[in-house]
Short mmCIF file of C-alpha atoms in Angstrom, two decimals:
data_model
loop_
_atom_site.label_atom_id
_atom_site.label_comp_id
_atom_site.label_asym_id
_atom_site.label_seq_id
_atom_site.Cartn_x
_atom_site.Cartn_y
_atom_site.Cartn_z
CA UNK W 1304 -0.39 0.00 0.03
CA UNK W 1305 3.07 2.62 0.91
CA UNK W 1306 4.99 1.57 -1.99
CA UNK W 1307 1.77 2.53 -4.30
CA UNK W 1308 1.15 5.81 -2.51
CA UNK W 1309 5.06 6.55 -2.98
CA UNK W 1310 4.76 5.66 -6.48
CA UNK W 1311 1.56 7.88 -7.17
CA UNK W 1312 3.22 10.51 -5.01
CA UNK W 1313 6.57 9.76 -7.36
CA UNK W 1314 4.52 9.52 -10.67
CA UNK W 1315 2.64 12.71 -9.66
CA UNK W 1316 5.95 15.04 -9.00
CA UNK W 1317 7.45 14.04 -12.27
CA UNK W 1318 4.41 14.57 -14.24
CA UNK W 1319 4.21 18.23 -13.13
CA UNK W 1320 8.33 18.75 -13.04
CA UNK W 1321 8.19 17.16 -16.82
CA UNK W 1322 5.38 19.78 -17.63
CA UNK W 1323 6.56 22.86 -16.10
CA UNK W 1324 10.49 21.74 -18.39
CA UNK W 1325 8.33 21.47 -21.57
CA UNK W 1326 6.54 24.51 -20.95
CA UNK W 1327 10.06 26.26 -20.02
CA UNK W 1328 11.98 24.54 -22.57
CA UNK W 1329 9.56 25.05 -24.98
CA UNK W 1330 9.16 29.21 -24.59
CA UNK W 1331 12.81 29.77 -24.38
CA UNK W 1332 12.90 27.70 -27.92
CA UNK W 1333 9.93 29.66 -29.38
CA UNK W 1334 11.30 32.79 -28.37
CA UNK W 1335 15.20 32.27 -29.51
CA UNK W 1336 13.11 30.70 -33.12
CA UNK W 1337 10.92 33.86 -33.36
CA UNK W 1338 14.08 36.37 -33.04
CA UNK W 1339 16.27 34.01 -35.53
CA UNK W 1340 13.43 34.20 -38.04
CA UNK W 1341 12.27 38.07 -37.42
CA UNK W 1342 16.55 38.45 -37.97
CA UNK W 1343 16.61 36.73 -41.01
CA UNK W 1344 13.19 37.83 -42.71
CA UNK W 1345 14.77 41.56 -41.47
CA UNK W 1346 18.02 40.87 -43.20
CA UNK W 1347 16.28 39.41 -46.34
CA UNK W 1348 13.62 42.43 -46.78
CA UNK W 1349 16.67 44.93 -46.14
CA UNK W 1350 18.53 43.37 -49.67
CA UNK W 1351 15.60 43.14 -51.19
CA UNK W 1352 14.71 46.37 -50.98
CA UNK W 1353 18.18 48.02 -51.76
CA UNK W 1354 18.37 45.55 -54.74
CA UNK W 1355 21.78 43.80 -53.56
CA UNK W 1356 24.38 43.69 -55.89
CA UNK W 1357 22.03 44.19 -58.61
CA UNK W 1358 24.26 45.36 -61.64
CA UNK W 1359 27.46 44.96 -59.50
CA UNK W 1360 30.25 42.33 -60.92
CA UNK W 1361 30.49 38.88 -60.81
CA UNK W 1362 32.82 37.19 -58.07
CA UNK W 1363 35.00 34.47 -58.41
CA UNK W 1364 33.95 31.11 -59.64
CA UNK W 1365 33.19 28.48 -57.46
CA UNK W 1366 35.63 25.79 -57.73
CA UNK W 1367 35.25 22.87 -59.78
CA UNK W 1368 34.30 19.39 -58.58
CA UNK W 1369 31.55 18.38 -55.51
CA UNK W 1370 33.14 20.55 -52.72
CA UNK W 1371 30.70 21.39 -50.14
CA UNK W 1372 30.08 25.43 -49.43
CA UNK W 1373 32.73 26.83 -47.18
CA UNK W 1374 32.44 29.11 -44.16
CA UNK W 1375 32.71 32.27 -45.88
CA UNK W 1376 30.00 30.95 -48.90
CA UNK W 1377 27.35 30.19 -46.30
CA UNK W 1378 27.44 33.84 -44.92
CA UNK W 1379 26.69 34.23 -48.73
CA UNK W 1380 23.64 36.38 -49.78
CA UNK W 1381 22.78 36.47 -53.96
CA UNK W 1382 19.97 37.50 -55.98
CA UNK W 1383 18.22 35.93 -58.98
CA UNK W 1384 16.15 37.68 -61.20
CA UNK W 1385 13.64 35.53 -63.29
CA UNK W 1386 11.04 35.95 -66.39
CA UNK W 1387 7.29 35.11 -65.67
CA UNK W 1388 8.57 31.29 -66.53
CA UNK W 1389 11.08 31.52 -63.99
CA UNK W 1390 14.33 31.43 -66.64
CA UNK W 1391 17.10 32.54 -64.56
CA UNK W 1392 17.67 36.28 -66.73
CA UNK W 1393 20.72 37.55 -64.13
CA UNK W 1394 22.37 35.91 -61.06
CA UNK W 1395 24.48 38.00 -59.02
CA UNK W 1396 26.09 36.77 -55.88
CA UNK W 1397 30.02 37.81 -54.26
CA UNK W 1398 30.82 34.23 -55.49
CA UNK W 1399 29.83 32.25 -59.05
CA UNK W 1400 28.24 29.16 -57.07
CA UNK W 1401 27.34 27.83 -60.74
CA UNK W 1402 24.67 27.64 -62.56
CA UNK W 1403 23.19 24.02 -61.18
CA UNK W 1404 22.97 26.18 -57.91
CA UNK W 1405 21.66 29.21 -59.27
CA UNK W 1406 19.01 26.90 -60.76
CA UNK W 1407 18.28 24.32 -58.33
CA UNK W 1408 17.41 27.65 -56.21
CA UNK W 1409 15.04 29.17 -58.58
CA UNK W 1410 13.35 26.11 -58.97
CA UNK W 1411 12.78 25.42 -55.51
CA UNK W 1412 11.43 28.82 -55.30
CA UNK W 1413 9.12 28.70 -57.98
CA UNK W 1414 7.73 25.28 -56.11
CA UNK W 1415 6.68 27.67 -53.39
CA UNK W 1416 6.58 31.50 -54.10
CA UNK W 1417 6.21 32.82 -50.92
CA UNK W 1418 7.02 36.35 -48.96
CA UNK W 1419 9.57 34.17 -46.99
CA UNK W 1420 10.40 30.58 -47.43
CA UNK W 1421 13.60 28.00 -46.32
CA UNK W 1422 14.48 25.23 -48.31
CA UNK W 1423 18.01 23.13 -48.07
CA UNK W 1424 20.42 22.42 -50.88
CA UNK W 1425 23.82 20.49 -50.60
CA UNK W 1426 23.23 20.69 -47.31
CA UNK W 1427 23.41 24.44 -47.02
CA UNK W 1428 19.93 26.09 -45.41
CA UNK W 1429 18.55 28.70 -47.20
CA UNK W 1430 16.37 31.51 -46.58
CA UNK W 1431 14.50 33.46 -49.75
CA UNK W 1432 12.66 35.96 -50.70
CA UNK W 1433 10.34 36.13 -54.14
CA UNK W 1434 8.67 40.08 -54.98
CA UNK W 1435 7.06 40.25 -58.15
CA UNK W 1436 8.62 42.54 -60.93
CA UNK W 1437 7.20 43.62 -64.10
CA UNK W 1438 9.45 41.22 -66.31
CA UNK W 1439 9.60 38.46 -63.76
CA UNK W 1440 10.64 38.02 -60.51
CA UNK W 1441 13.39 39.04 -58.37
CA UNK W 1442 14.33 36.12 -55.27
CA UNK W 1443 16.74 37.42 -52.95
CA UNK W 1444 18.44 33.85 -50.90
CA UNK W 1445 20.73 34.10 -47.72
CA UNK W 1446 22.53 31.39 -46.49
CA UNK W 1447 21.30 30.62 -42.45
CA UNK W 1448 22.64 27.34 -42.18
CA UNK W 1449 24.43 29.14 -38.96
CA UNK W 1450 21.32 29.97 -37.35
CA UNK W 1451 19.22 27.06 -38.12
CA UNK W 1452 22.50 25.68 -36.59
CA UNK W 1453 22.26 27.15 -33.72
CA UNK W 1454 18.61 26.37 -33.33
CA UNK W 1455 19.16 22.41 -34.04
CA UNK W 1456 22.18 22.60 -30.79
CA UNK W 1457 19.82 24.88 -28.66
CA UNK W 1458 17.65 21.67 -29.05
CA UNK W 1459 19.68 18.90 -28.62
CA UNK W 1460 21.13 20.93 -25.54
CA UNK W 1461 17.67 21.18 -24.41
CA UNK W 1462 16.62 17.44 -24.48
CA UNK W 1463 20.36 16.44 -22.95
CA UNK W 1464 19.63 18.97 -19.69
CA UNK W 1465 16.25 17.58 -19.31
CA UNK W 1466 17.12 13.86 -19.34
CA UNK W 1467 19.65 14.96 -16.85
CA UNK W 1468 17.45 16.63 -14.59
CA UNK W 1469 14.92 14.33 -15.26
CA UNK W 1470 16.91 11.54 -13.55
CA UNK W 1471 18.52 13.83 -10.79
CA UNK W 1472 14.64 14.96 -10.07
CA UNK W 1473 13.66 11.21 -10.44
CA UNK W 1474 15.90 9.80 -7.90
CA UNK W 1475 15.68 12.91 -5.05
CA UNK W 1476 12.00 12.62 -5.77
CA UNK W 1477 11.98 9.40 -4.66
CA UNK W 1478 14.22 10.22 -2.06
CA UNK W 1479 11.99 12.81 -0.83
CA UNK W 1480 8.22 10.48 -1.06
CA UNK W 1481 10.20 7.67 1.25
CA UNK W 1482 10.66 10.86 3.65
CA UNK W 1483 7.41 12.33 2.86
CA UNK W 1484 5.25 8.90 3.55
CA UNK W 1485 7.38 8.05 6.45
CA UNK W 1486 5.66 9.77 8.88
CA UNK W 1487 1.59 8.40 7.32
CA UNK W 1488 2.75 5.04 7.56
CA UNK W 1489 4.22 5.38 11.14
CA UNK W 1490 0.63 6.47 12.38
CA UNK W 1491 -0.97 4.02 10.42
CA UNK W 1492 1.38 1.21 12.12
CA UNK W 1493 0.68 2.91 15.36
CA UNK W 1494 -3.24 2.90 14.68
CA UNK W 1495 -3.07 -0.60 13.25
CA UNK W 1496 -1.36 -1.46 17.08
CA UNK W 1497 -3.60 1.15 18.67
CA UNK W 1498 -6.65 -0.79 17.69
CA UNK W 1499 -4.91 -4.26 18.11
CA UNK W 1500 -3.86 -3.47 21.49
CA UNK W 1501 -7.17 -2.09 22.37
CA UNK W 1502 -8.99 -5.22 21.27
CA UNK W 1503 -6.63 -7.09 23.50
CA UNK W 1504 -7.47 -4.94 26.27
CA UNK W 1505 -10.98 -5.63 26.25
CA UNK W 1506 -11.19 -9.02 25.39
CA UNK W 1507 -9.92 -10.23 28.66
CA UNK W 1508 -12.26 -8.18 30.93
CA UNK W 1509 -15.14 -9.01 28.71
CA UNK W 1510 -14.13 -12.76 28.88
CA UNK W 1511 -14.30 -12.54 32.51
CA UNK W 1512 -17.85 -10.82 32.56
CA UNK W 1513 -19.04 -13.42 30.09
CA UNK W 1514 -17.52 -16.40 32.44
CA UNK W 1515 -19.41 -15.04 35.47
CA UNK W 1516 -22.75 -14.18 33.80
CA UNK W 1517 -22.56 -17.98 33.18
CA UNK W 1518 -21.81 -18.78 36.37
CA UNK W 1519 -24.82 -16.99 37.65
CA UNK W 1520 -27.12 -17.91 34.60
CA UNK W 1521 -26.29 -21.26 35.81
CA UNK W 1522 -27.47 -20.60 39.78
CA UNK W 1523 -29.96 -18.63 39.07
CA UNK W 1524 -32.21 -20.09 41.92
CA UNK W 1525 -29.33 -18.91 44.57
CA UNK W 1526 -29.27 -15.33 46.54
CA UNK W 1527 -27.77 -12.24 45.25
CA UNK W 1528 -25.89 -12.59 48.34
CA UNK W 1529 -24.71 -16.27 47.53
CA UNK W 1530 -23.87 -14.97 44.21
CA UNK W 1531 -21.76 -11.70 45.11
CA UNK W 1532 -18.50 -13.27 44.55
CA UNK W 1533 -19.41 -13.67 40.75
CA UNK W 1534 -21.01 -10.19 40.53
CA UNK W 1535 -17.78 -8.45 42.45
CA UNK W 1536 -15.82 -9.94 39.58
CA UNK W 1537 -18.13 -8.47 36.87
CA UNK W 1538 -18.41 -5.14 38.61
CA UNK W 1539 -14.19 -5.04 38.95
CA UNK W 1540 -13.91 -5.77 34.99
CA UNK W 1541 -16.60 -3.03 34.46
CA UNK W 1542 -14.45 -0.45 36.20
CA UNK W 1543 -11.49 -1.79 34.55
CA UNK W 1544 -13.19 -1.32 31.33
CA UNK W 1545 -14.42 2.10 32.35
CA UNK W 1546 -11.03 3.14 32.98
CA UNK W 1547 -9.67 2.47 30.21
CA UNK W 1548 -12.61 3.99 27.85
CA UNK W 1549 -12.04 7.28 29.63
CA UNK W 1550 -8.45 7.03 29.33
CA UNK W 1551 -8.65 6.31 25.68
CA UNK W 1552 -11.22 9.32 25.44
CA UNK W 1553 -9.07 11.82 26.90
CA UNK W 1554 -5.95 10.89 24.42
CA UNK W 1555 -8.48 11.33 21.91
CA UNK W 1556 -9.69 15.15 23.40
CA UNK W 1557 -6.20 15.79 23.71
CA UNK W 1558 -5.46 15.03 20.30
CA UNK W 1559 -8.14 17.09 19.01
CA UNK W 1560 -7.63 19.88 21.52
CA UNK W 1561 -4.02 21.12 21.42
CA UNK W 1562 -4.99 24.30 19.43
CA UNK W 1563 -7.78 24.90 22.09
CA UNK W 1564 -6.14 24.74 25.54
CA UNK W 1565 -6.91 27.29 28.19
CA UNK W 1566 -3.67 28.08 29.09
CA UNK W 1567 -3.03 30.68 32.24
CA UNK W 1568 -0.29 31.41 34.95
CA UNK W 1569 -0.25 29.50 38.18
CA UNK W 1570 2.39 28.51 40.86
CA UNK W 1571 3.82 25.01 39.85
CA UNK W 1572 5.50 24.36 43.07
CA UNK W 1573 2.08 24.55 44.37
CA UNK W 1574 0.38 22.54 42.69
CA UNK W 1575 2.95 19.52 42.77
CA UNK W 1576 2.43 19.58 46.36
CA UNK W 1577 -1.01 19.10 46.62
CA UNK W 1578 -0.74 16.43 44.47
CA UNK W 1579 2.24 14.71 46.86
CA UNK W 1580 -0.35 15.59 49.81
CA UNK W 1581 -3.09 13.08 47.91
CA UNK W 1582 -0.51 10.57 47.02
CA UNK W 1583 1.46 10.34 50.60
CA UNK W 1584 -0.91 8.28 52.30
CA UNK W 1585 -0.58 5.51 49.37
CA UNK W 1586 3.06 6.19 49.38
CA UNK W 1587 3.84 5.18 52.91
CA UNK W 1588 0.86 2.68 52.90
CA UNK W 1589 3.21 0.46 50.38
CA UNK W 1590 5.89 0.99 53.33
CA UNK W 1591 8.02 2.92 51.08
CA UNK W 1592 10.42 5.75 51.97
CA UNK W 1593 9.21 9.30 50.25
CA UNK W 1594 11.57 12.14 49.86
CA UNK W 1595 10.57 15.16 48.46
CA UNK W 1596 12.54 18.64 47.12
CA UNK W 1597 10.42 21.07 46.09
CA UNK W 1598 11.60 25.10 45.28
CA UNK W 1599 9.11 27.17 46.06
CA UNK W 1600 6.96 29.52 43.80
CA UNK W 1601 7.83 28.40 40.58
CA UNK W 1602 5.58 29.75 38.11
CA UNK W 1603 4.46 28.28 34.94
CA UNK W 1604 2.14 29.06 31.78
CA UNK W 1605 -0.48 26.40 31.36
CA UNK W 1606 -3.11 23.98 32.56
CA UNK W 1607 -2.92 23.72 36.19
CA UNK W 1608 -5.20 20.30 36.40
CA UNK W 1609 -3.31 18.97 33.71
CA UNK W 1610 0.05 19.13 35.05
CA UNK W 1611 -1.53 17.91 38.46
CA UNK W 1612 -2.67 15.03 36.56
CA UNK W 1613 1.03 14.34 35.01
CA UNK W 1614 2.59 14.55 38.45
CA UNK W 1615 -0.20 12.20 39.65
CA UNK W 1616 0.71 9.62 36.55
CA UNK W 1617 3.95 10.19 37.39
CA UNK W 1618 4.08 9.14 41.28
CA UNK W 1619 1.17 6.52 40.79
CA UNK W 1620 4.04 4.93 38.47
CA UNK W 1621 6.79 5.13 40.87
CA UNK W 1622 4.59 3.20 43.14
CA UNK W 1623 3.43 0.20 40.95
CA UNK W 1624 7.17 -0.11 40.42
CA UNK W 1625 8.71 0.34 43.27
CA UNK W 1626 10.51 -2.37 45.11
CA UNK W 1627 9.23 -3.91 48.46
CA UNK W 1628 10.50 -1.21 51.34
CA UNK W 1629 11.90 0.89 48.15
CA UNK W 1630 11.97 4.74 48.33
CA UNK W 1631 10.55 7.47 45.88
CA UNK W 1632 11.82 10.62 45.51
CA UNK W 1633 10.54 13.92 43.74
CA UNK W 1634 12.32 16.66 42.84
CA UNK W 1635 10.96 20.25 41.48
CA UNK W 1636 13.48 22.77 40.96
CA UNK W 1637 15.12 25.43 37.85
CA UNK W 1638 17.47 23.78 35.72
CA UNK W 1639 19.55 25.22 33.32
CA UNK W 1640 17.04 27.75 32.23
CA UNK W 1641 13.75 25.44 32.40
CA UNK W 1642 11.45 24.12 35.15
CA UNK W 1643 12.45 20.36 35.61
CA UNK W 1644 10.46 17.66 37.53
CA UNK W 1645 11.94 14.51 38.47
CA UNK W 1646 10.33 11.30 39.97
CA UNK W 1647 12.76 8.24 41.09
CA UNK W 1648 11.74 4.84 42.29
CA UNK W 1649 13.88 2.24 42.90
CA UNK W 1650 12.71 -1.05 41.70
CA UNK W 1651 13.66 -3.51 38.77
CA UNK W 1652 14.43 -0.60 36.19
CA UNK W 1653 13.51 -0.55 32.72
CA UNK W 1654 15.58 -1.83 29.71
CA UNK W 1655 17.33 0.75 27.89
CA UNK W 1656 15.64 -0.78 24.58
CA UNK W 1657 12.42 0.25 26.26
CA UNK W 1658 13.37 3.59 26.77
CA UNK W 1659 12.13 5.35 23.58
CA UNK W 1660 8.94 3.25 23.66
CA UNK W 1661 7.17 2.89 27.40
CA UNK W 1662 5.33 6.31 26.49
CA UNK W 1663 3.58 4.75 23.33
CA UNK W 1664 -0.02 4.23 24.02
CA UNK W 1665 -0.61 0.14 25.63
CA UNK W 1666 3.36 -0.42 25.73
CA UNK W 1667 4.30 -2.07 28.85
CA UNK W 1668 8.03 -3.87 29.15
CA UNK W 1669 6.70 -6.37 31.70
CA UNK W 1670 3.54 -7.11 30.24
CA UNK W 1671 2.37 -9.70 33.01
CA UNK W 1672 3.28 -7.13 35.99
CA UNK W 1673 1.45 -4.49 34.46
CA UNK W 1674 -1.63 -6.56 34.42
CA UNK W 1675 -0.98 -7.70 38.18
CA UNK W 1676 -0.91 -3.95 39.19
CA UNK W 1677 -4.38 -3.17 36.90
CA UNK W 1678 -2.09 -0.94 34.11
CA UNK W 1679 -3.26 -0.42 30.52
CA UNK W 1680 -0.15 1.34 29.41
CA UNK W 1681 -1.95 4.26 28.67
CA UNK W 1682 -0.32 6.65 31.69
CA UNK W 1683 2.46 7.58 30.34
CA UNK W 1684 1.30 8.07 26.59
CA UNK W 1685 -1.23 10.87 28.45
CA UNK W 1686 1.57 12.33 30.00
CA UNK W 1687 3.58 12.94 26.96
CA UNK W 1688 0.40 14.19 25.55
CA UNK W 1689 -0.02 16.86 27.97
CA UNK W 1690 3.63 17.80 28.13
CA UNK W 1691 3.85 17.66 24.56
CA UNK W 1692 0.47 20.11 24.48
CA UNK W 1693 2.53 22.10 27.03
CA UNK W 1694 5.58 22.59 24.81
CA UNK W 1695 7.68 20.60 26.76
CA UNK W 1696 9.69 17.04 27.16
CA UNK W 1697 8.98 14.03 28.92
CA UNK W 1698 12.14 11.07 28.79
CA UNK W 1699 13.09 8.53 31.65
CA UNK W 1700 16.21 7.25 32.57
CA UNK W 1701 17.26 3.80 34.24
CA UNK W 1702 19.94 1.66 35.91
CA UNK W 1703 18.42 -1.80 35.63
CA UNK W 1704 17.93 -3.49 38.68
CA UNK W 1705 18.36 -0.10 40.97
CA UNK W 1706 16.40 2.98 39.92
CA UNK W 1707 14.15 5.03 37.31
CA UNK W 1708 13.79 8.45 36.69
CA UNK W 1709 11.57 10.24 34.63
CA UNK W 1710 12.13 13.83 34.02
CA UNK W 1711 9.91 16.47 32.69
CA UNK W 1712 11.17 20.11 31.54
CA UNK W 1713 9.08 22.92 30.98
CA UNK W 1714 9.99 26.13 29.52
#
């Protein structure tokens, strides 16, 4: 699918560029051709008006034999006068080109007696102009081989340049087309993985609910109190599904509302401390050592509630993945021109290959442990979405079997 998309983009790009090049080269050639033809017509008309060489002496004879007209002769202009039957009555030229040349030239003009025409004779390109006279016709001829060579060379040059440019543009377009669809491909793959993971996460609670419902139906004569165990299982899984759907809805809303977030200045230090106070009891209940260092009066512009949610997600994550009798440290301070929040917990740590992936939706380095802790792998994805909306940065560092630290940097 993506190869077809890339090839489509490549084809469209090549067609557009080819049309632009064709239009540009055609325009340049047309202008050059028109200028050359205008120069030829102007020169022939001038010669016809002044009666070029009429009555002047004949030039030296052309060498005998089948010799091509040399460069000097190719600049020649000669005039023929004919009667009404196109029989030559007078020929004037700086060189005596020979009766056969004059006869052929007169024949070409008689075949197409126009004001301006062209023909090729013995490898030389001639332009001519026929003017009627009382006794017949006066025909001015001018060698335009050099001008024709210019136009031919221009055509070959344009063709060569076009081939080279199209080759280079093809390679460049192929490269950039591949790069341009890379984000689309990545988004598509993430969407596929997201749908598959969401389906997988919903499958388990639905299976539990279905199994417990079957047990209830099989014991329909028992009292509700007797069936409380199965009902509690159903309720527990329902709550898990509710949490999952709420988190998914929140992520979707975050993606759609990036441009509409209401921002206001607030005391970030106070917001972090308020979350710590609500989570402190849970931390001590887990028999974890807790320490925090909050620099006071750190003002930040953004969403107070969303930043509180980030702190709560990171603290909840630290509690879940701390080892028994471990410790948690929270620090908030100004660091290198920005505000930095860090949440550290002792524990098994996160393998280096997972550090860049733990913020993806549904991603869990330890699936079994995450399931045991009741997590879906959406918390860190929500935290990253919030921090991204605030144009900040969130990342993690970990020492295996020792500790993990999550950092949030805000400008």
